[in-house]
Every structure is written in C-alpha cells, then in structure tokens.
CSV table of N, CA, C and O in Angstrom, one decimal:
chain,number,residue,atom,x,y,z
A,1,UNK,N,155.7,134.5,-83.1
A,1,UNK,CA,156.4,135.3,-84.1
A,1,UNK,C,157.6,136.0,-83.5
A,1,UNK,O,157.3,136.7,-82.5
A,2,UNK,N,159.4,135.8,-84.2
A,2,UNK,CA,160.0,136.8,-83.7
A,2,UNK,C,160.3,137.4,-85.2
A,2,UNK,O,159.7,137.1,-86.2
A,3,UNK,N,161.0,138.2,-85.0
A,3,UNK,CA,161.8,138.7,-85.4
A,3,UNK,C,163.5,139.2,-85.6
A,3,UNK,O,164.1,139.2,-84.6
A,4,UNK,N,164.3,139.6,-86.9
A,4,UNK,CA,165.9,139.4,-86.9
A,4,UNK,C,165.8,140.9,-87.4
A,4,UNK,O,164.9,141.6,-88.0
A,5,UNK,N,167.1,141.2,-86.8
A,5,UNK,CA,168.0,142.6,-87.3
A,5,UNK,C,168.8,141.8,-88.3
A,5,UNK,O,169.8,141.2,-87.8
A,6,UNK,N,168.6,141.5,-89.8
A,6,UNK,CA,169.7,141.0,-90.2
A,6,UNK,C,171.2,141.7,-90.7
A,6,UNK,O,170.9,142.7,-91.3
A,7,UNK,N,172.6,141.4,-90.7
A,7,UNK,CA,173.2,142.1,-91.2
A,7,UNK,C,173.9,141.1,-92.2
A,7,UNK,O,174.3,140.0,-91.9
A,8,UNK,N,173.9,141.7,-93.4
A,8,UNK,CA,174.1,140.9,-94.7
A,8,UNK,C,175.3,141.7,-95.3
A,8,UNK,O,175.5,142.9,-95.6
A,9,UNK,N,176.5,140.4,-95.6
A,9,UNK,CA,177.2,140.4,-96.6
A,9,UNK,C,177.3,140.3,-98.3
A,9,UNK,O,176.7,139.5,-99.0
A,10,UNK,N,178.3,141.2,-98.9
A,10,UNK,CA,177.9,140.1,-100.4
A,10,UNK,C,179.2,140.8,-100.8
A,10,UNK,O,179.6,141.9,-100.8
A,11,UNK,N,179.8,139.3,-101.4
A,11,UNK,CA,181.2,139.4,-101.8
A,11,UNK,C,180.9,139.0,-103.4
A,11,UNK,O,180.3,138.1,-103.9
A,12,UNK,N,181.5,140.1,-103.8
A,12,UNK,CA,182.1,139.8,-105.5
A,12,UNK,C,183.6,139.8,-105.9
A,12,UNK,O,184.4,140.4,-105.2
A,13,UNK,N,183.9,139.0,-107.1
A,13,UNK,CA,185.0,138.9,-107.4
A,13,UNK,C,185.3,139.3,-109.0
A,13,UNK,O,184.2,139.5,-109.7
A,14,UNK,N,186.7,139.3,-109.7
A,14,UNK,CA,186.5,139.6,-110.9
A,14,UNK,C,187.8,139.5,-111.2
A,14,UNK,O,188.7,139.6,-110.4
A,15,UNK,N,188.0,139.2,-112.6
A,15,UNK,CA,189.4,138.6,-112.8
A,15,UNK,C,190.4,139.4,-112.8
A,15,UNK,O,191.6,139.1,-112.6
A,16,UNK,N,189.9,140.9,-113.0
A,16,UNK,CA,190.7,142.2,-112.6
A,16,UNK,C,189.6,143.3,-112.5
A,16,UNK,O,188.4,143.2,-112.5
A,17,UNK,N,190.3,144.3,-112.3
A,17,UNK,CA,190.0,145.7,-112.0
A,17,UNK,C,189.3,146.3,-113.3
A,17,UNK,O,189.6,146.0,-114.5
A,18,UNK,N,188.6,147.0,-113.0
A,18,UNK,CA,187.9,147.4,-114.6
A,18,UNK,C,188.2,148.7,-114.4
A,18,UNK,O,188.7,149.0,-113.3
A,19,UNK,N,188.0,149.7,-115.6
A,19,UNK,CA,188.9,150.8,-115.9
A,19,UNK,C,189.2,151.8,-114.6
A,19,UNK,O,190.2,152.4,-114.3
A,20,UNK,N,188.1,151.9,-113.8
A,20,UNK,CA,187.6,152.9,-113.0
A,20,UNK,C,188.6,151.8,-111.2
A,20,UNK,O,188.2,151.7,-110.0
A,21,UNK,N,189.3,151.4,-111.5
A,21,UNK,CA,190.4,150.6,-111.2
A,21,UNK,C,189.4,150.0,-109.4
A,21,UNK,O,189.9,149.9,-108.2
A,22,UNK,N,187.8,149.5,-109.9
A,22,UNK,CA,187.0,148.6,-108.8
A,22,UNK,C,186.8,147.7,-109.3
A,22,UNK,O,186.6,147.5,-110.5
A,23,UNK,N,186.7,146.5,-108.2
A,23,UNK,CA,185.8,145.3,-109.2
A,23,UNK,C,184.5,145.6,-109.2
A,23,UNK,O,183.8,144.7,-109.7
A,24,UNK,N,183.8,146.8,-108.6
A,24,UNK,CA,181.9,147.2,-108.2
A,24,UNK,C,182.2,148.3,-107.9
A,24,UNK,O,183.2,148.2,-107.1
A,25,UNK,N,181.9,149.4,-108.0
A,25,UNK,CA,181.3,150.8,-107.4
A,25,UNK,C,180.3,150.0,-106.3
A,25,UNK,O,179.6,149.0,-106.5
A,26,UNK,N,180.7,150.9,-105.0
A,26,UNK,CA,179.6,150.6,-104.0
A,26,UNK,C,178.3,151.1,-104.0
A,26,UNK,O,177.3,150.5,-103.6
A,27,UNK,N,178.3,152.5,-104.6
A,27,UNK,CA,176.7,152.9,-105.1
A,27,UNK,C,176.0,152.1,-106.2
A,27,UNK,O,174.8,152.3,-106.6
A,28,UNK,N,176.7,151.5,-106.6
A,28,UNK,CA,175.9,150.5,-107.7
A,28,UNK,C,175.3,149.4,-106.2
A,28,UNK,O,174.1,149.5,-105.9
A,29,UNK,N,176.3,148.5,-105.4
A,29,UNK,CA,176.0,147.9,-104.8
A,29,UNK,C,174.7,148.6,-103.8
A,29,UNK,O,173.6,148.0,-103.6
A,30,UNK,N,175.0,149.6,-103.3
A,30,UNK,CA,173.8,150.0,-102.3
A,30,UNK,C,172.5,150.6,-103.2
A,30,UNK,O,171.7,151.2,-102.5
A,31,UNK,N,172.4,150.6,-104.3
A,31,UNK,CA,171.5,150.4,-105.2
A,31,UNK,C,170.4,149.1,-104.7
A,31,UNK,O,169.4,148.8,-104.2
A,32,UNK,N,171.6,148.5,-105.3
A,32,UNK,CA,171.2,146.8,-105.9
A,32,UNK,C,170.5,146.0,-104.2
A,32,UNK,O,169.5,145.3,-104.1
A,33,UNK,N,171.3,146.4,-103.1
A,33,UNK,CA,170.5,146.2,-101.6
A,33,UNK,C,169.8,146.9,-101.3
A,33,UNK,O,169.0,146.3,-100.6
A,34,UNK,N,169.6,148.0,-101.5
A,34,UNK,CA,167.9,148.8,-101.5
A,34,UNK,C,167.0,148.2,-101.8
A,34,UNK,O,166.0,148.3,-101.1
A,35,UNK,N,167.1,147.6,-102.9
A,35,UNK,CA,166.2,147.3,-103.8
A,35,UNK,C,165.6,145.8,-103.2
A,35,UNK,O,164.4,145.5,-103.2
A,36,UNK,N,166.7,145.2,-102.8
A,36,UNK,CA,165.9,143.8,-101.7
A,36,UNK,C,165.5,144.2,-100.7
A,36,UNK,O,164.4,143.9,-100.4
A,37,UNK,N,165.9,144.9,-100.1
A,37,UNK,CA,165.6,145.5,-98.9
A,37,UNK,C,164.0,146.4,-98.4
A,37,UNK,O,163.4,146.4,-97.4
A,38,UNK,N,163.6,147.1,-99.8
A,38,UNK,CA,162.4,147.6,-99.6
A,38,UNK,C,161.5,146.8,-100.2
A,38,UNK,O,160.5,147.3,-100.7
A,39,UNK,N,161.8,145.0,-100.3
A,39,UNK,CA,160.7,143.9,-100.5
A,39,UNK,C,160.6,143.4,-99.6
A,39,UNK,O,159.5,143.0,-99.4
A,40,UNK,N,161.8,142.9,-98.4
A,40,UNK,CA,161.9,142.7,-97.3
A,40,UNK,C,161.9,143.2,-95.9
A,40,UNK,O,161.7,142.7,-94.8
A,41,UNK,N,162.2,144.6,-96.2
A,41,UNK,CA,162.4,145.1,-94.7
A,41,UNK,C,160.9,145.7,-94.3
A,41,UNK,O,160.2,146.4,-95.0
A,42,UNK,N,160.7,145.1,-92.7
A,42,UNK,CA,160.1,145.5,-91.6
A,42,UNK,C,158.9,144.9,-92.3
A,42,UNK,O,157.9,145.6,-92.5
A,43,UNK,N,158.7,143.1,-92.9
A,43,UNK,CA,157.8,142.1,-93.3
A,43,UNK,C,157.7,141.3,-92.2
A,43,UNK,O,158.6,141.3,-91.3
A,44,UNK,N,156.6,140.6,-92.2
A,44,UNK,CA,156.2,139.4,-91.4
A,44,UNK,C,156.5,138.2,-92.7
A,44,UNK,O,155.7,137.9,-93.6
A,45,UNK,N,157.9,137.7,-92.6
A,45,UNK,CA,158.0,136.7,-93.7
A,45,UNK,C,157.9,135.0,-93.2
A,45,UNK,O,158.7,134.2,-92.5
A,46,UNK,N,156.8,134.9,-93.7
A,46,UNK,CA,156.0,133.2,-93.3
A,46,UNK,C,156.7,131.9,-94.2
A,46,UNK,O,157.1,132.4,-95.2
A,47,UNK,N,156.8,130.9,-94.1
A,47,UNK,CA,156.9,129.7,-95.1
A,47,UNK,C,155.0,129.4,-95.2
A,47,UNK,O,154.2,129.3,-94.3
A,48,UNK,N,155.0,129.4,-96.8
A,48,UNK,CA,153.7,128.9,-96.9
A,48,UNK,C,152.4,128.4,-96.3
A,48,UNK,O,151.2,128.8,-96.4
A,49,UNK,N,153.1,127.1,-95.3
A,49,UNK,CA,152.3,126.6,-94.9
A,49,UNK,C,151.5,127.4,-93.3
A,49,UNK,O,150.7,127.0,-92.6
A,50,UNK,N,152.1,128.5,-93.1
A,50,UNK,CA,151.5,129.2,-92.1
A,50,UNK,C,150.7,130.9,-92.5
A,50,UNK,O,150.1,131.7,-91.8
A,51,UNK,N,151.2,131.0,-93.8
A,51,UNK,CA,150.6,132.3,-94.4
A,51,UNK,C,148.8,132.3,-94.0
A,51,UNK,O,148.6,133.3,-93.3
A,52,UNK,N,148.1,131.9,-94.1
A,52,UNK,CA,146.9,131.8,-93.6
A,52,UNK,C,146.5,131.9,-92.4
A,52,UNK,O,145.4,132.1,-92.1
A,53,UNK,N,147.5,131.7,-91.6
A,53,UNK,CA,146.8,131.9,-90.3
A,53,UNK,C,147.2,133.6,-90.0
A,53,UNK,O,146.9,133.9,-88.8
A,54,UNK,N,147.7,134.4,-90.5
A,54,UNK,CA,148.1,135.3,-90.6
A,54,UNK,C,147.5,136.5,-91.8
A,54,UNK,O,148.0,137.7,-91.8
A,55,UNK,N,146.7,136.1,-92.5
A,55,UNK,CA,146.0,136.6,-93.3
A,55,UNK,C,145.2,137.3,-92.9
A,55,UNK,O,144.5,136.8,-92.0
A,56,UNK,N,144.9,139.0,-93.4
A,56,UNK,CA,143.7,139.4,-92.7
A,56,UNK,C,143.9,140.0,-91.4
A,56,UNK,O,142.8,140.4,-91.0
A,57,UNK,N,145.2,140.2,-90.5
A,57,UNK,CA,145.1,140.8,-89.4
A,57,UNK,C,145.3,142.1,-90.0
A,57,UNK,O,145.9,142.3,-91.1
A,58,UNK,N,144.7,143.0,-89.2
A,58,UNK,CA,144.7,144.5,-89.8
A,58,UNK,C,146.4,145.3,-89.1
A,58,UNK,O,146.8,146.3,-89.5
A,59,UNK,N,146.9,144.7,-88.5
A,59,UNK,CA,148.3,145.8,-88.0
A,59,UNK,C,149.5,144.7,-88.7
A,59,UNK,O,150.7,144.6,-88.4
A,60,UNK,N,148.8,144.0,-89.4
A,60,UNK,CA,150.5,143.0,-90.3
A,60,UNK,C,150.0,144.0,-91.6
A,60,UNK,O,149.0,143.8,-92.3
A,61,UNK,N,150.9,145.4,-91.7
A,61,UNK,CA,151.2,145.8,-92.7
A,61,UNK,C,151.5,145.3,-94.2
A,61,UNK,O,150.9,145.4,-95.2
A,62,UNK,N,152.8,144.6,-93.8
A,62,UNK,CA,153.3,144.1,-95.0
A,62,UNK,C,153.3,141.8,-94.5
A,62,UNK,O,153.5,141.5,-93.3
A,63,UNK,N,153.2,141.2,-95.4
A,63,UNK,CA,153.3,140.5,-94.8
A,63,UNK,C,153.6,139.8,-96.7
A,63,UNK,O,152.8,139.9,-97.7
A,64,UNK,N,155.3,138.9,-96.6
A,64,UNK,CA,155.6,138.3,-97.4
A,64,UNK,C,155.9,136.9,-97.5
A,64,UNK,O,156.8,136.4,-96.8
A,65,UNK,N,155.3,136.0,-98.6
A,65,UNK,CA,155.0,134.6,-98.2
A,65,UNK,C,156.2,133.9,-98.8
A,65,UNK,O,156.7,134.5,-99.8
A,66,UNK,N,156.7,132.8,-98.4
A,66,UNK,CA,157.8,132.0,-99.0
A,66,UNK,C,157.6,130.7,-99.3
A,66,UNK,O,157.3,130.1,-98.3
A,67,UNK,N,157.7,130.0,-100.2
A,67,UNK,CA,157.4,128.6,-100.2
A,67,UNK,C,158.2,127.6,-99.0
A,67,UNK,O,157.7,126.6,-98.4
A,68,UNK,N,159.4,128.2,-98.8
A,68,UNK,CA,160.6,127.8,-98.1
A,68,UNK,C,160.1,127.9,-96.4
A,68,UNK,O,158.9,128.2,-96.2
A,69,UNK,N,160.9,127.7,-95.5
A,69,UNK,CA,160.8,128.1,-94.1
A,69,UNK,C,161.9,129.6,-94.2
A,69,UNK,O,163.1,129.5,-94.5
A,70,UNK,N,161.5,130.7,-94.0
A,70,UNK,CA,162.3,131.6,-94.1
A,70,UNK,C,163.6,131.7,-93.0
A,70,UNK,O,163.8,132.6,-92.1
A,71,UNK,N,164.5,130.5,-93.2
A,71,UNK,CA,165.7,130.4,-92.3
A,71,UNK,C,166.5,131.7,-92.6
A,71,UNK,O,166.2,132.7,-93.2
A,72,UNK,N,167.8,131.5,-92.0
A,72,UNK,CA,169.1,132.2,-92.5
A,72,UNK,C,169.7,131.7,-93.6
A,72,UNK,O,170.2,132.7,-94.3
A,73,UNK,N,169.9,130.8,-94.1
A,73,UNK,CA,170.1,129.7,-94.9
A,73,UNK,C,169.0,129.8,-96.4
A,73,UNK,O,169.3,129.7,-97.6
A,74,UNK,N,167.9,130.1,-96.0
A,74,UNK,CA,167.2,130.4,-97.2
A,74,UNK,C,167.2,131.6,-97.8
A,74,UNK,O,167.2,132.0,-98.9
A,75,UNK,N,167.3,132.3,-96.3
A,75,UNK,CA,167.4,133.9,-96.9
A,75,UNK,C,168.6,134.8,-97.5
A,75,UNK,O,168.7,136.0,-97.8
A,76,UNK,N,169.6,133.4,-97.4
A,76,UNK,CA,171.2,133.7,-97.9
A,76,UNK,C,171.1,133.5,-99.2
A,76,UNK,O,171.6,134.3,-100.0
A,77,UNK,N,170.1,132.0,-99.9
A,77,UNK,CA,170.2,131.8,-100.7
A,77,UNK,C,169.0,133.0,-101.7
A,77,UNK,O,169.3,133.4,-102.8
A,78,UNK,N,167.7,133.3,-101.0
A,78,UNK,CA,167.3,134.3,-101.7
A,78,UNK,C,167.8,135.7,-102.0
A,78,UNK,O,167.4,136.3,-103.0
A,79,UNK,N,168.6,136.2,-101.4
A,79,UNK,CA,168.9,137.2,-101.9
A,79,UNK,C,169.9,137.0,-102.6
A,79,UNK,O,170.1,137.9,-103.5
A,80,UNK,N,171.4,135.6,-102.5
A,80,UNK,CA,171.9,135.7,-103.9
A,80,UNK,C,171.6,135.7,-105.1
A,80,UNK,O,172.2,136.1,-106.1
A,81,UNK,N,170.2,134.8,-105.0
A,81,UNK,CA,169.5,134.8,-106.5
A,81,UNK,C,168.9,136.1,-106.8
A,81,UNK,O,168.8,136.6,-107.9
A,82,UNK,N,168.4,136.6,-105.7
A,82,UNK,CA,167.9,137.8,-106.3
A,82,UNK,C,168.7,138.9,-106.7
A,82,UNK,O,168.2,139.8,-107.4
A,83,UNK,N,170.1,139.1,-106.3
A,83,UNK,CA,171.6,139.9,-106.2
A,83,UNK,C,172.1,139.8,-107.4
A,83,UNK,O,172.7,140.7,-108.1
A,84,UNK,N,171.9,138.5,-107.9
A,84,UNK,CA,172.5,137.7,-109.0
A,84,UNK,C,171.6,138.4,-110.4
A,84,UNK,O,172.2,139.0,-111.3
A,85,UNK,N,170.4,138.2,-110.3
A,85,UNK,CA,169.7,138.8,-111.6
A,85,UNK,C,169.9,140.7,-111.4
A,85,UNK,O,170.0,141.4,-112.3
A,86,UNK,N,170.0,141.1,-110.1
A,86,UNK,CA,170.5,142.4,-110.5
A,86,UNK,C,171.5,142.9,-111.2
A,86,UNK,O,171.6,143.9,-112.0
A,87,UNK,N,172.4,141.8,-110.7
A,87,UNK,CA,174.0,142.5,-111.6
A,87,UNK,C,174.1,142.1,-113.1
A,87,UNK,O,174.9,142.6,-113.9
A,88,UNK,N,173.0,141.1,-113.4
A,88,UNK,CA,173.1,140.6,-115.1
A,88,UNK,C,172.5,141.5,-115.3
A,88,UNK,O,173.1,142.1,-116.2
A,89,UNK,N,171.3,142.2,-115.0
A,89,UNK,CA,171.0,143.5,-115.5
A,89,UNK,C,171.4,144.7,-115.3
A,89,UNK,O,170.7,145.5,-115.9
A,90,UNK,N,172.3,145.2,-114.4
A,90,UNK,CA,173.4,145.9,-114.5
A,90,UNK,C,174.5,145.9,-115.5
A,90,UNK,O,174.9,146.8,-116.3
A,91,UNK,N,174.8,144.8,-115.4
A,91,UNK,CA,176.0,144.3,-116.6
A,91,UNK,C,175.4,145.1,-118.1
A,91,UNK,O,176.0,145.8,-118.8
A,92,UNK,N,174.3,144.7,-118.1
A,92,UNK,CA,173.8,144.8,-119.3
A,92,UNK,C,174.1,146.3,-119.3
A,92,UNK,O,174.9,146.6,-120.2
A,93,UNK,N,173.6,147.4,-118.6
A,93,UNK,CA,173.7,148.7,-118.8
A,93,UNK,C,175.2,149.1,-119.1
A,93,UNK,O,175.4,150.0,-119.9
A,94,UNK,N,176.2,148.3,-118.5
A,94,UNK,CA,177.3,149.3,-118.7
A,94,UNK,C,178.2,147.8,-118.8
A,94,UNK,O,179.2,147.6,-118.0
A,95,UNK,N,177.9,147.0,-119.6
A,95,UNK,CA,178.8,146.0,-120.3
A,95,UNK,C,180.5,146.5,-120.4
A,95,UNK,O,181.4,145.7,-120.0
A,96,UNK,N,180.8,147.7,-120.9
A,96,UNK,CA,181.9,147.4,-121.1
A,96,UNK,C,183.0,147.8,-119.4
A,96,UNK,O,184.3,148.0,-119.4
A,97,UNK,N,182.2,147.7,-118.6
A,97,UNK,CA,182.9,148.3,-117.2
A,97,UNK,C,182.9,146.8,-116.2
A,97,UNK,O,183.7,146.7,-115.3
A,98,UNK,N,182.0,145.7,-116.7
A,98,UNK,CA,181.1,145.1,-115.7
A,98,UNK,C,181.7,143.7,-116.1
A,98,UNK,O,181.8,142.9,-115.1
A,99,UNK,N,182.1,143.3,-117.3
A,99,UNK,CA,182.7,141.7,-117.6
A,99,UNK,C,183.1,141.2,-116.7
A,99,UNK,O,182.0,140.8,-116.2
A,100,UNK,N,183.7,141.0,-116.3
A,100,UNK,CA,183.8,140.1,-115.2
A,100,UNK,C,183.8,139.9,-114.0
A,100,UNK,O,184.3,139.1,-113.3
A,101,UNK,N,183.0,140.9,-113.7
A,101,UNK,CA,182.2,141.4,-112.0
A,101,UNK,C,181.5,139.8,-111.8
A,101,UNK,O,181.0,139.3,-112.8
A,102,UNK,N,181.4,139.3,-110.9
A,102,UNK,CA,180.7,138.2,-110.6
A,102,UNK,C,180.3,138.2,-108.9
A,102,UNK,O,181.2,138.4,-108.1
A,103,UNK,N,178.8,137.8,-108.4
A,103,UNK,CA,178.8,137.6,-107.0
A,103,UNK,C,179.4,136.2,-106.7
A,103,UNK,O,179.3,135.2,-107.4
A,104,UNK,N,179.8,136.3,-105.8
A,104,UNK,CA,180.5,135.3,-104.7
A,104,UNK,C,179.7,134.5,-103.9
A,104,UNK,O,179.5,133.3,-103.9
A,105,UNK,N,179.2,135.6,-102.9
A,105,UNK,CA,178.4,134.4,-102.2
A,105,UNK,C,178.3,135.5,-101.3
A,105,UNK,O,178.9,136.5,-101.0
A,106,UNK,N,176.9,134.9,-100.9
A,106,UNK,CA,175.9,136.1,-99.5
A,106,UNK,C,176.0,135.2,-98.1
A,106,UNK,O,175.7,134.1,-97.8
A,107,UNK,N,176.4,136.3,-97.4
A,107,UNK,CA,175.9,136.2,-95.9
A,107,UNK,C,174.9,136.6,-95.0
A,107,UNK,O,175.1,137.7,-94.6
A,108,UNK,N,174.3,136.1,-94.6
A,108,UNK,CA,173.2,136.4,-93.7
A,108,UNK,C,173.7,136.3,-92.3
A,108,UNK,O,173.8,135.2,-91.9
A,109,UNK,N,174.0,137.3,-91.4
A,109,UNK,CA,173.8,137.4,-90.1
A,109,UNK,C,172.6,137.4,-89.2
A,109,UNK,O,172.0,138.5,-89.1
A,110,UNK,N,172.2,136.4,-88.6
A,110,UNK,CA,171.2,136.5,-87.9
A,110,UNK,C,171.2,137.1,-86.2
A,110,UNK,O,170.4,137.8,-85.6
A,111,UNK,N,172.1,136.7,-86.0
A,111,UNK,CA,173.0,137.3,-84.4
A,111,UNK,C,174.3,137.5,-84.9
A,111,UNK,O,174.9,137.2,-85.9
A,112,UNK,N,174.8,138.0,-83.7
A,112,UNK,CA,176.2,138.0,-83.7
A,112,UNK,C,177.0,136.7,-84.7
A,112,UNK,O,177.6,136.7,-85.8
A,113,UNK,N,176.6,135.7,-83.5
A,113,UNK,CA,177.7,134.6,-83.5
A,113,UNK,C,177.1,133.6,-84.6
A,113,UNK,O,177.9,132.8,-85.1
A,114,UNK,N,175.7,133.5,-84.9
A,114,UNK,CA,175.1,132.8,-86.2
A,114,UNK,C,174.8,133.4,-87.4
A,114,UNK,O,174.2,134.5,-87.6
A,115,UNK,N,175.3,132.5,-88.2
A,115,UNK,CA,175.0,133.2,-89.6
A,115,UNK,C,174.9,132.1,-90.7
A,115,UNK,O,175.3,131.0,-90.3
A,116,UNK,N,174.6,132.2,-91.7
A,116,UNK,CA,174.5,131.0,-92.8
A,116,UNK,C,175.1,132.0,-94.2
A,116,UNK,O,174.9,133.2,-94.3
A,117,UNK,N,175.8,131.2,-95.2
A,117,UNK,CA,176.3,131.5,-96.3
A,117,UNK,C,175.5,130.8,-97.4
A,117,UNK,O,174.9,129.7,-97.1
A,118,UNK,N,175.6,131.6,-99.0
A,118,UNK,CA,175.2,130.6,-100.2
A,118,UNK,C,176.4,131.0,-101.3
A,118,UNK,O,176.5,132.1,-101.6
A,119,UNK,N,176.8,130.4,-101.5
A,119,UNK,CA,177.4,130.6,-103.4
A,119,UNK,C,176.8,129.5,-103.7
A,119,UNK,O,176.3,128.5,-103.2
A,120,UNK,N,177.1,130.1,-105.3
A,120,UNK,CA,176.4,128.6,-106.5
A,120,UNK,C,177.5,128.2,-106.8
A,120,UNK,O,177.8,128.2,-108.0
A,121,UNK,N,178.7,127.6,-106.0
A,121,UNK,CA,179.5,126.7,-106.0
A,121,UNK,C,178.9,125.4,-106.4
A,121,UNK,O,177.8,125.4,-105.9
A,122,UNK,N,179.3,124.3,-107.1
A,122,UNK,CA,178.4,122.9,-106.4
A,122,UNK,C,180.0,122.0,-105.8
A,122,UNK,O,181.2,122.1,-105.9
A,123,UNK,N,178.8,121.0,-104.9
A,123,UNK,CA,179.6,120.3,-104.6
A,123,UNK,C,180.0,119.7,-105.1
A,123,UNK,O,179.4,119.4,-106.1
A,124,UNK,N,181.5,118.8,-104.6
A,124,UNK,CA,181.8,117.6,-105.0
A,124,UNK,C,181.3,116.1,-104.2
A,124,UNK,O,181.4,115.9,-103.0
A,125,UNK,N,180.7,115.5,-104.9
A,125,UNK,CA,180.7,114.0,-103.7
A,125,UNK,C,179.3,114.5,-102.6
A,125,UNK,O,178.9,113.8,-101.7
C-alpha cells in the first residue's frame, strides 16, 4: 500500500462572463471540492478486485472501493464526473448566473512531474 498527496486542477470555460463579471465564483468552486474531497481524503482507495483482502482491519478507518484500478487517470476521470453533476446542480440553483459555465477538464497531480488529465472531449479516429 502507498499513498499520493494529490494536487488537483479543474478548468471551466463559458462563452462570457456572467453578470458578477466570473465565469465561477471560487467559493462556489471550493464548495463543490470539499465535497469530493471529504469522500476521498485520507481513504485507503482499492480497485475491486483487492477490497477483501483489506476488509476488516481495525486501523483502515475509511476504506473506499472502486471498480477501476484507482490510477491518476481514473481519478481524473472520477472526479470530473463527479464535478460535472455538481455544477448541473448548481446551475440549477442560480440558473440565471450559471448558463454557460461548463467544466473543462480535471487534472490529477500525482507527483510533481506526473499527472493525467480527462475532458469529455471525444476523439477523432
């Protein structure tokens, strides 16, 4: 078992400035990362096929299972989906500030010099 300090990006875009002349208030944003953050932080996060052997020890406080291998790469792509349904229900509260706020795409730093990205771009070819 190791362990990451991760440091996480998340870029949004919008076709302009909404009245309050942001494309996001950052307290909305450090909201919306709290909120992943106290499902994730300071977990023993397993891919599936090893959650059992880890079951049941009494000092794994929190211990959260993934179907996935919990990469950088996965965990770029989970928290944009999970980032993603925040801001639709954000939007919803204050619709007329939020139209065209959209996430971009998340970064996962795992070290310095490695890191993995997701947007729901698709590819071409």
């Amino acid at each position: 078992i190791h362990g990451h300090s991760y440091l996480v990006e998340v870029f949004f875009t919008a076709p302009s400035l909404g009245p309050d002349d942001m494309v996001i208030d950052f307290g909305w944003v450090s909201i919306m990362t709290q909120m992943i953050r106290l499902e994730w932080d300071h977990a023993l996060i397993l891919p599936e096929q090893l959650a059992g052997q880890y079951r049941g020890i009494p000092s794994l406080k929190k211990v959260v299972v993934f179907v996935e291998n919990p990469t950088a790469e996965v965990m770029a792509w989970r928290i944009y989906s999970r980032m993603s349904t925040l801001i639709n229900s954000w939007k919803e509260l204050e619709p007329h500030r939020k139209a065209g706020v959209r996430l971009e795409k998340v970064r996962v730093h795992e070290t310095e010099t490695g890191w993995a990205e997701y947007d729901d771009e698709e590819i071409d070819g």
